[in-house]
Amino acid sequence: NWTASANVTCTNNTTTWKEGYSSQQIAVAAAFTTGKAAYYTLPSTLDLSSYQQVSFWVQLSSGTVGAAGAGLRASRAFMGQS
């Protein structure tokens, strides 16, 4: 499961999902200002060297995305760099 930051709620969604048995619904409250809304901690060893891509499915279920937009970032460690 994802870990929510302040003014953010993460819950399992068993109604709308692409693979497995559920998706993660991340609700961002109006009081959220900026920064990391939620994060997922990967195992300490995760070898993705045989993969050509990692994909994420993102769906806006309500509200709007602000002028700054939204982003998905992977850390350098996730990309195999120190």
Coordinates of N, CA and C in Angstrom, one line a residue:
N1 N 0.8 -1.2 0.0 CA 0.0 0.0 0.0 C 0.9 1.3 0.0
W2 N 0.3 2.3 -0.5 CA 1.0 3.6 -0.5 C 0.8 4.3 0.9
T3 N 1.8 5.1 1.2 CA 1.7 5.9 2.4 C 1.4 7.3 2.1
A4 N 0.4 7.8 2.8 CA -0.1 9.2 2.5 C 0.6 10.2 3.4
S5 N 0.8 11.4 2.8 CA 1.3 12.6 3.5 C 0.2 13.3 4.2
A6 N 0.5 14.4 4.9 CA -0.5 15.2 5.6 C -1.6 15.7 4.6
N7 N -2.8 15.6 4.9 CA -4.0 16.1 4.1 C -4.2 15.2 2.9
V8 N -3.8 14.0 2.9 CA -3.9 13.0 1.8 C -4.4 11.7 2.5
T9 N -5.3 11.0 1.8 CA -5.8 9.7 2.2 C -5.6 8.7 1.1
C10 N -5.0 7.5 1.5 CA -4.8 6.4 0.6 C -5.7 5.2 1.1
T11 N -6.4 4.7 0.1 CA -7.3 3.6 0.4 C -7.3 2.6 -0.7
N12 N -7.6 1.3 -0.4 CA -7.7 0.3 -1.5 C -9.0 0.5 -2.2
N13 N -9.0 0.4 -3.5 CA -10.2 0.6 -4.3 C -10.4 -0.8 -5.0
T14 N -11.5 -1.5 -4.6 CA -11.7 -2.8 -5.2 C -12.8 -2.7 -6.3
T15 N -13.2 -1.5 -6.7 CA -14.2 -1.3 -7.7 C -13.5 -1.0 -9.1
T16 N -12.5 -0.1 -9.1 CA -11.8 0.3 -10.3 C -10.4 -0.1 -10.2
W17 N -9.9 -1.0 -11.1 CA -8.5 -1.4 -11.1 C -8.1 -2.1 -12.4
K18 N -6.9 -2.2 -12.7 CA -6.4 -2.7 -13.9 C -5.8 -4.1 -13.8
E19 N -5.0 -4.4 -12.7 CA -4.4 -5.7 -12.5 C -4.5 -6.1 -11.0
G20 N -4.5 -7.4 -10.7 CA -4.5 -7.8 -9.3 C -6.0 -7.7 -8.8
Y21 N -6.1 -7.3 -7.6 CA -7.5 -7.3 -7.0 C -8.0 -6.0 -6.6
S22 N -7.1 -5.0 -6.6 CA -7.5 -3.6 -6.2 C -6.5 -2.6 -6.8
S23 N -6.9 -1.3 -6.7 CA -5.9 -0.2 -7.0 C -5.8 0.6 -5.8
Q24 N -4.9 1.6 -5.8 CA -4.8 2.5 -4.7 C -5.4 3.8 -5.0
Q25 N -6.4 4.2 -4.2 CA -7.1 5.5 -4.4 C -6.4 6.5 -3.5
I26 N -5.9 7.6 -4.1 CA -5.2 8.6 -3.3 C -6.0 9.9 -3.4
A27 N -6.6 10.3 -2.3 CA -7.5 11.5 -2.3 C -6.7 12.6 -1.6
V28 N -6.5 13.7 -2.4 CA -5.8 14.9 -1.9 C -6.8 15.9 -1.5
A29 N -6.7 16.3 -0.2 CA -7.6 17.3 0.4 C -7.3 18.7 -0.1
A30 N -8.2 19.6 0.0 CA -8.0 21.0 -0.4 C -6.9 21.6 0.5
A31 N -6.7 21.2 1.7 CA -5.6 21.7 2.6 C -4.2 21.3 2.2
F32 N -4.1 20.3 1.3 CA -2.7 19.9 0.8 C -2.2 21.1 0.0
T33 N -0.9 21.4 0.2 CA -0.3 22.5 -0.5 C 0.6 22.1 -1.6
T34 N 1.7 21.5 -1.2 CA 2.7 21.1 -2.2 C 3.6 20.0 -1.7
G35 N 4.3 19.4 -2.6 CA 5.2 18.3 -2.1 C 4.7 16.9 -2.5
K36 N 5.2 16.0 -1.8 CA 4.9 14.6 -2.0 C 3.6 14.2 -1.4
A37 N 2.6 13.8 -2.2 CA 1.3 13.5 -1.7 C 1.3 12.1 -1.1
A38 N 1.9 11.1 -1.8 CA 2.0 9.8 -1.3 C 3.2 9.1 -1.8
Y39 N 3.7 8.0 -1.2 CA 4.8 7.3 -1.6 C 4.7 5.8 -1.3
Y40 N 5.4 5.0 -2.1 CA 5.4 3.5 -2.0 C 6.8 3.1 -1.7
T41 N 7.0 2.4 -0.6 CA 8.4 1.9 -0.3 C 8.6 0.6 -0.9
L42 N 9.6 0.5 -1.8 CA 10.0 -0.7 -2.5 C 10.8 -1.6 -1.6
P43 N 10.9 -2.9 -1.9 CA 11.8 -3.8 -1.1 C 13.2 -3.3 -1.2
S44 N 14.1 -3.6 -0.3 CA 15.4 -3.2 -0.3 C 16.2 -3.7 -1.5
T45 N 15.8 -4.9 -2.0 CA 16.5 -5.4 -3.2 C 15.4 -5.6 -4.2
L46 N 15.4 -4.9 -5.3 CA 14.5 -5.1 -6.4 C 15.2 -4.9 -7.7
D47 N 15.4 -6.1 -8.4 CA 16.2 -6.1 -9.6 C 15.2 -5.9 -10.8
L48 N 15.2 -4.8 -11.4 CA 14.4 -4.5 -12.6 C 15.2 -4.5 -13.9
S49 N 16.4 -5.0 -13.8 CA 17.3 -4.9 -15.0 C 16.8 -5.7 -16.2
S50 N 15.9 -6.7 -16.0 CA 15.3 -7.4 -17.2 C 14.1 -6.7 -17.8
Y51 N 13.7 -5.6 -17.2 CA 12.5 -4.9 -17.7 C 12.9 -3.8 -18.6
Q52 N 12.0 -3.5 -19.6 CA 12.3 -2.4 -20.5 C 11.5 -1.1 -20.1
Q53 N 10.4 -1.3 -19.3 CA 9.6 -0.2 -18.8 C 8.9 -0.6 -17.5
V54 N 8.5 0.4 -16.8 CA 7.7 0.3 -15.6 C 6.5 1.2 -15.9
S55 N 5.3 0.7 -15.8 CA 4.1 1.5 -16.1 C 3.2 1.7 -14.9
F56 N 2.5 2.9 -14.9 CA 1.6 3.2 -13.9 C 0.3 3.6 -14.6
W57 N -0.8 3.3 -14.0 CA -2.1 3.7 -14.5 C -2.7 4.8 -13.5
V58 N -3.0 5.9 -14.1 CA -3.5 7.0 -13.3 C -4.8 7.5 -13.8
Q59 N -5.8 7.7 -12.9 CA -7.1 8.1 -13.3 C -7.6 9.2 -12.4
L60 N -8.0 10.3 -12.9 CA -8.6 11.4 -12.2 C -10.1 11.1 -12.0
S61 N -10.5 10.8 -10.8 CA -11.9 10.5 -10.6 C -12.8 11.6 -10.2
S62 N -12.3 12.7 -9.7 CA -13.0 13.9 -9.4 C -12.1 15.1 -9.2
G63 N -12.6 16.3 -9.3 CA -11.8 17.5 -9.1 C -11.1 17.9 -10.3
T64 N -10.1 18.7 -10.2 CA -9.2 19.2 -11.3 C -7.8 19.1 -10.9
V65 N -6.9 19.1 -11.9 CA -5.5 19.2 -11.6 C -5.1 20.7 -11.7
G66 N -4.4 21.2 -10.7 CA -4.0 22.6 -10.7 C -3.1 23.0 -11.9
A67 N -2.8 24.3 -12.0 CA -1.9 24.8 -13.0 C -0.5 24.2 -13.0
A68 N 0.0 23.8 -11.8 CA 1.3 23.2 -11.7 C 1.3 21.8 -12.2
G69 N 0.1 21.2 -12.3 CA 0.0 19.8 -12.9 C 0.3 18.8 -11.8
A70 N 0.5 17.6 -12.2 CA 0.8 16.5 -11.3 C 2.0 15.7 -11.9
G71 N 2.7 15.0 -11.0 CA 3.9 14.3 -11.5 C 4.1 13.0 -10.8
L72 N 4.8 12.2 -11.4 CA 5.2 10.9 -10.8 C 6.7 10.8 -10.9
R73 N 7.4 10.7 -9.8 CA 8.9 10.7 -9.8 C 9.4 9.4 -9.3
A74 N 10.5 8.9 -9.8 CA 11.2 7.8 -9.3 C 12.5 8.3 -8.8
S75 N 13.0 7.8 -7.7 CA 14.2 8.2 -7.1 C 15.4 7.6 -7.9
R76 N 16.6 8.2 -7.7 CA 17.7 7.7 -8.4 C 18.0 6.2 -8.0
A77 N 17.8 5.9 -6.8 CA 18.0 4.5 -6.3 C 17.1 3.6 -7.1
F78 N 15.8 4.0 -7.3 CA 14.9 3.1 -8.1 C 15.4 2.9 -9.5
M79 N 16.1 3.9 -10.0 CA 16.6 3.8 -11.4 C 18.0 3.1 -11.4
G80 N 18.4 2.6 -10.3 CA 19.7 1.8 -10.3 C 20.9 2.7 -10.2
Q81 N 20.7 4.0 -9.8 CA 21.8 4.9 -9.7 C 22.0 5.3 -8.2
S82 N 23.1 5.7 -7.8 CA 23.3 6.2 -6.5 C 23.3 7.7 -6.3

